[in-house]
PDB file of C-alpha atoms in Angstrom:
ATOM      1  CA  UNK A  20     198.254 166.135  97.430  1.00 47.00           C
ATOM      2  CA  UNK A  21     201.289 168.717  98.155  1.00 47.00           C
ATOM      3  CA  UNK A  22     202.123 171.802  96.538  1.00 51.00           C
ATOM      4  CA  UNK A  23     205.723 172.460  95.726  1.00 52.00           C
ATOM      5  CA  UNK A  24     207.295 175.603  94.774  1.00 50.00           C
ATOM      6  CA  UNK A  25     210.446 173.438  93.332  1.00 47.00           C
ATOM      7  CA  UNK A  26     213.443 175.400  90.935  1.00 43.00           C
ATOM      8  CA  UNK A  27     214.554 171.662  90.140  1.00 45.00           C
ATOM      9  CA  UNK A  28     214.043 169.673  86.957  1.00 51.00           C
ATOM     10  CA  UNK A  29     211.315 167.209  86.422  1.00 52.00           C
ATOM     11  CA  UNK A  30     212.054 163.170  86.933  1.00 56.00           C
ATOM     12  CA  UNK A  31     212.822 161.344  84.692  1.00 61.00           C
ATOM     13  CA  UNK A  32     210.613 160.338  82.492  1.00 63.00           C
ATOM     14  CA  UNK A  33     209.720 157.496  79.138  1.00 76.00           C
ATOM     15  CA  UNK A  34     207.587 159.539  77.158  1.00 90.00           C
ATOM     16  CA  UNK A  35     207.084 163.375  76.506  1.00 91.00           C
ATOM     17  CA  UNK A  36     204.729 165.472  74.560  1.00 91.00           C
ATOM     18  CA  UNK A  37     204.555 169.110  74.319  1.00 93.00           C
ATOM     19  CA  UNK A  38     202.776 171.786  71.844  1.00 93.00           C
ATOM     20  CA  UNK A  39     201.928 175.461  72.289  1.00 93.00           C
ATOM     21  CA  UNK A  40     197.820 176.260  72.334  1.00 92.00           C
ATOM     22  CA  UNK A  41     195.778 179.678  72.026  1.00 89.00           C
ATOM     23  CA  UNK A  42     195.197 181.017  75.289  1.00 89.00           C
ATOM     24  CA  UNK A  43     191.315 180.861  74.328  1.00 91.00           C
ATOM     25  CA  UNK A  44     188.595 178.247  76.043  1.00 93.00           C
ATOM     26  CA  UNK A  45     188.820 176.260  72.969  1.00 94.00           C
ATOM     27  CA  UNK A  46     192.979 176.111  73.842  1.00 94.00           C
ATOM     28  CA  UNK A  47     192.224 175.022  77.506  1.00 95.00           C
ATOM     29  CA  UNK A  48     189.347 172.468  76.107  1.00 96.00           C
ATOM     30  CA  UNK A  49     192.339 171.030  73.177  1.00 97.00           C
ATOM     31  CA  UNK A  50     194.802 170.839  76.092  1.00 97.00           C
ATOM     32  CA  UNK A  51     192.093 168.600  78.269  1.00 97.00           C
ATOM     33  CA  UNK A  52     191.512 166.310  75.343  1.00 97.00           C
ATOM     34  CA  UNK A  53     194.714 165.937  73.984  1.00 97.00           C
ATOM     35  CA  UNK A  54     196.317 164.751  77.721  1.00 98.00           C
ATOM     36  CA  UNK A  55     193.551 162.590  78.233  1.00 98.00           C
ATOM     37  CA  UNK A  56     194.123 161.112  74.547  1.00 97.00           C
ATOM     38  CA  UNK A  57     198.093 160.909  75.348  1.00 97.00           C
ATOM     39  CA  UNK A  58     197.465 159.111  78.691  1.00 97.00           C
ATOM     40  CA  UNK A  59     195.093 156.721  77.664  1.00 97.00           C
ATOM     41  CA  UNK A  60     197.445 155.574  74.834  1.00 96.00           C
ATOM     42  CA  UNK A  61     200.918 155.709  77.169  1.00 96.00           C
ATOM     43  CA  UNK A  62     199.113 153.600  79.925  1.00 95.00           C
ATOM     44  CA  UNK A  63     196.473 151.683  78.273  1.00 95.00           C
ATOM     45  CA  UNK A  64     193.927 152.696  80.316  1.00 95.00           C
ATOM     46  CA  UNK A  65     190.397 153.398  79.182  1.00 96.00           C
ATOM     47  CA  UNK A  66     189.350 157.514  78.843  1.00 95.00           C
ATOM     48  CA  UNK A  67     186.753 156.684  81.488  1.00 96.00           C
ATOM     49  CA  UNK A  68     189.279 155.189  83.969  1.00 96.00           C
ATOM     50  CA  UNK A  69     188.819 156.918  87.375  1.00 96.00           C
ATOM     51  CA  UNK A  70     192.841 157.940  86.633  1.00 96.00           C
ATOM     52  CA  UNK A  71     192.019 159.312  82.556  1.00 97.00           C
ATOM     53  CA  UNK A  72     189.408 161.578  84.704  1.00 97.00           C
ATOM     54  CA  UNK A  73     191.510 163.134  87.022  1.00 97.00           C
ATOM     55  CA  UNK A  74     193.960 163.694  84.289  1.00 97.00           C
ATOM     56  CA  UNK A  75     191.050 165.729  82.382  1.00 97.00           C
ATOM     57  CA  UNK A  76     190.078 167.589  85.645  1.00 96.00           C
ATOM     58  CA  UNK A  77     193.316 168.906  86.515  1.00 97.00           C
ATOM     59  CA  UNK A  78     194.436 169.563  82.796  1.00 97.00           C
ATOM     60  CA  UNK A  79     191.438 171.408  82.722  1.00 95.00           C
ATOM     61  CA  UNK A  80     192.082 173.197  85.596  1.00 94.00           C
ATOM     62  CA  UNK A  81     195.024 174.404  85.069  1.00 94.00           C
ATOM     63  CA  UNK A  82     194.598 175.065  81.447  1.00 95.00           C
ATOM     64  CA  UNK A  83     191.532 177.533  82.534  1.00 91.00           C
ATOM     65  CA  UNK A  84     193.931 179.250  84.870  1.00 88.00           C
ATOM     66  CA  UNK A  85     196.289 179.745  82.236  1.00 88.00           C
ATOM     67  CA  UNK A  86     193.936 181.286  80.130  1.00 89.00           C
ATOM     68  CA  UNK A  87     192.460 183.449  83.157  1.00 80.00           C
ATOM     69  CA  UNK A  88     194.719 184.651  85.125  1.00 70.00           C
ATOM     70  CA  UNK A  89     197.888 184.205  83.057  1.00 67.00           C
ATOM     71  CA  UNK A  90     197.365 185.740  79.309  1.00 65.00           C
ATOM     72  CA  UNK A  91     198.798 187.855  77.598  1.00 69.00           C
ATOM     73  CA  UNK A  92     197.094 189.365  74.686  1.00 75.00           C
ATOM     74  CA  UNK A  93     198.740 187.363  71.695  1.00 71.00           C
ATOM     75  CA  UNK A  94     200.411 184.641  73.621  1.00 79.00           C
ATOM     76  CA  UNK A  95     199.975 181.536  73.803  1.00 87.00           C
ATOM     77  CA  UNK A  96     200.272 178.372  76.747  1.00 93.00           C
ATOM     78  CA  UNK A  97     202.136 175.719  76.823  1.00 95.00           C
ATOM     79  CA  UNK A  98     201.149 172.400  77.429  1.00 97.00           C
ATOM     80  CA  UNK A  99     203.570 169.478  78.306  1.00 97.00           C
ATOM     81  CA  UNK A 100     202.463 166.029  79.434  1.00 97.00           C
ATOM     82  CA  UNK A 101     205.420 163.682  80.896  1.00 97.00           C
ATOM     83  CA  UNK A 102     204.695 159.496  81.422  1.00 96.00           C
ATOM     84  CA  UNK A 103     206.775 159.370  84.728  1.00 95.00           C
ATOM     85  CA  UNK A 104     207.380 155.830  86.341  1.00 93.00           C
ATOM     86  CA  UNK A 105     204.416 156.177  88.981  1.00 94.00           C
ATOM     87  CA  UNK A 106     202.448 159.454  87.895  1.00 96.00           C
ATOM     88  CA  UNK A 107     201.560 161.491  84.476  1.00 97.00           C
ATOM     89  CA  UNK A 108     202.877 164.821  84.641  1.00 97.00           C
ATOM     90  CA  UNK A 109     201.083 167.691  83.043  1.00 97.00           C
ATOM     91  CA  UNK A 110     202.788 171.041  82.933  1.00 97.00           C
ATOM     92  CA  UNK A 111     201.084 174.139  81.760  1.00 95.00           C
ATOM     93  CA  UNK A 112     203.334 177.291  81.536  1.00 92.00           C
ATOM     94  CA  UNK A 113     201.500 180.688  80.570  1.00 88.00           C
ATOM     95  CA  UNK A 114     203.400 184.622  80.302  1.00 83.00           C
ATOM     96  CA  UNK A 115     202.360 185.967  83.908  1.00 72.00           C
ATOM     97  CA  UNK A 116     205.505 184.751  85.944  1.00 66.00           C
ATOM     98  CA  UNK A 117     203.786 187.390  88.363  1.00 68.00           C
ATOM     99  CA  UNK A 118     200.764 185.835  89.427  1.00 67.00           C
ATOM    100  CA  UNK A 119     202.068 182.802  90.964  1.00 65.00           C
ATOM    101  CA  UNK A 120     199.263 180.403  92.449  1.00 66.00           C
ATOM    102  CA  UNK A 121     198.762 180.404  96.259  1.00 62.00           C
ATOM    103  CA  UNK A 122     197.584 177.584  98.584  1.00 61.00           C
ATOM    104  CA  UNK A 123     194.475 176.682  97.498  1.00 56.00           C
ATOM    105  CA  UNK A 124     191.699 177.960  99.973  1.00 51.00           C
ATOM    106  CA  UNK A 125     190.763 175.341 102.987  1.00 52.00           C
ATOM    107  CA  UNK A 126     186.805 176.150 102.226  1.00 54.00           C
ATOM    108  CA  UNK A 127     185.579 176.013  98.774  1.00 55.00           C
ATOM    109  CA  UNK A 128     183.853 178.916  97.481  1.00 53.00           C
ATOM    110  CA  UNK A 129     180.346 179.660  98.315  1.00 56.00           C
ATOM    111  CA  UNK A 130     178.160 177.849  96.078  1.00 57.00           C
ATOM    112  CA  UNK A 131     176.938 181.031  94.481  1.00 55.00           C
ATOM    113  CA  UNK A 132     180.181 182.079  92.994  1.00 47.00           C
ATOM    114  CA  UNK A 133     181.320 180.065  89.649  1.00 49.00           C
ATOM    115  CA  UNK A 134     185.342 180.425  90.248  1.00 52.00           C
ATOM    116  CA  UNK A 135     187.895 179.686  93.018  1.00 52.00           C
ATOM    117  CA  UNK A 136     187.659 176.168  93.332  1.00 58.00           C
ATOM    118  CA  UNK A 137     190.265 175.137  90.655  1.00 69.00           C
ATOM    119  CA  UNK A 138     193.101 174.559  93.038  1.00 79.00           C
ATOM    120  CA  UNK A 139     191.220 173.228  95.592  1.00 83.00           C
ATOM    121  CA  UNK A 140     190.569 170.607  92.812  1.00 87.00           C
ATOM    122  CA  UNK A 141     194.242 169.990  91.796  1.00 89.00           C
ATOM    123  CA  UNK A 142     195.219 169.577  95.733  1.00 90.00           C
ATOM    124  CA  UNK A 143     192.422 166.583  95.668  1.00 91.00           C
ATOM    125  CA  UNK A 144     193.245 164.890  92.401  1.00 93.00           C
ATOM    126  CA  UNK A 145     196.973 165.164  92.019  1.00 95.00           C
ATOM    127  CA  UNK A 146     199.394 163.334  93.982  1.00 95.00           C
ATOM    128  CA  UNK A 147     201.447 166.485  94.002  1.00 94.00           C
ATOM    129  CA  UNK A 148     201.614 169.908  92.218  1.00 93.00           C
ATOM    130  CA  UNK A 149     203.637 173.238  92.233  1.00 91.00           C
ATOM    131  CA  UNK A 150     205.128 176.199  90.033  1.00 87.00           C
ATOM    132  CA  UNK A 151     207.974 177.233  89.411  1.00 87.00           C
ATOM    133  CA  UNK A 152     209.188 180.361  87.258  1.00 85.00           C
ATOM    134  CA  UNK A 153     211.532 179.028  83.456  1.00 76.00           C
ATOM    135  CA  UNK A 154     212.518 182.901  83.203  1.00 82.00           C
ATOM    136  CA  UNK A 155     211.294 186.490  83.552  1.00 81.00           C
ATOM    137  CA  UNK A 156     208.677 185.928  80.796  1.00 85.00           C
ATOM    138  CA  UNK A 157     206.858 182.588  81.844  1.00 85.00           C
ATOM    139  CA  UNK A 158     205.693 180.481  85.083  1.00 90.00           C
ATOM    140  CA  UNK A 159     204.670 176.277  84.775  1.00 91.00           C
ATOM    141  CA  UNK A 160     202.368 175.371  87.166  1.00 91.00           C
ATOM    142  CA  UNK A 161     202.314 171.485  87.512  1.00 95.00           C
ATOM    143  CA  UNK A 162     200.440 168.675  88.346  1.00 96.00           C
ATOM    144  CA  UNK A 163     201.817 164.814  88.812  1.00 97.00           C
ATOM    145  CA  UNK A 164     198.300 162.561  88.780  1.00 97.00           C
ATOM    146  CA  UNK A 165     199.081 158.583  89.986  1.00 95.00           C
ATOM    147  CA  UNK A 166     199.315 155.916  87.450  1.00 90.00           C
ATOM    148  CA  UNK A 167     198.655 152.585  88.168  1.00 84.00           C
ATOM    149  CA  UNK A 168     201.956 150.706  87.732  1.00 75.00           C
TER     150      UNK A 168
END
């Protein structure tokens, strides 16, 4: 439940997966799917395991933000999903190195509005999560949710 603005490399990790998805709602809704499908077959866990969940809400999450706030017209996100010791890691790295996420606001948005509660979502599910810029082309904003070990 921290956010980290970290330049260092990921931990080490047993299993990795990665592929490159439209920047589209049906590439956020592939990306949610396909880490929930990875997770569930790395850990052995059911998909309605209160930990396969949180992976789908802050895939989804962050896949949505990818496709929101950092597309490009023609270019794709990035999806990477890490089996770390105590935590599944799912990185999401869009084109907009210049719209870096903030601290997620302390109030959730008025009821009303349908957006700006995605981070505030992340900060409760994840154990930890941050960004960090690969180059002057592309940010990864990740998110490590706990495993049972």
């Amino acid at each position: 439940m921290t956010q980290q603005n970290l330049t260092d490399e990921p931990p080490t990790h047993s299993h990795q997966l990665g592929m490159r998805l439209s920047s589209t709602r049906r590439g956020a809704r592939l990306a949610r799917q396909l880490a929930v499908q990875q997770f569930t077959e790395w850990t052995g866990l059911a998909h309605d395991s209160d930990p396969a969940r949180a992976v789908a809400l802050v895939t989804a999450e962050l896949a949505s933000n990818a496709i929101t706030h950092g597309r490009l017209p023609g270019r794709d996100f990035r999806l990477e999903l890490l089996l770390l010791p105590r935590a599944f890691r799912i990185e999401v790295t869009d084109t907009r190195p210049e719209r870096c996420p903030g601290r997620p606001a302390t109030e959730p948005a008025s009821p009303d509005v349908p957006w700006g509660r995605g981070l505030l979502l992340v900060e409760a599910y994840a154990e930890r999560w941050g960004w960090h810029g690969r180059d002057a082309f592309t940010k990864t904003v990740w998110a490590e949710v706990a495993r049972p070990i």
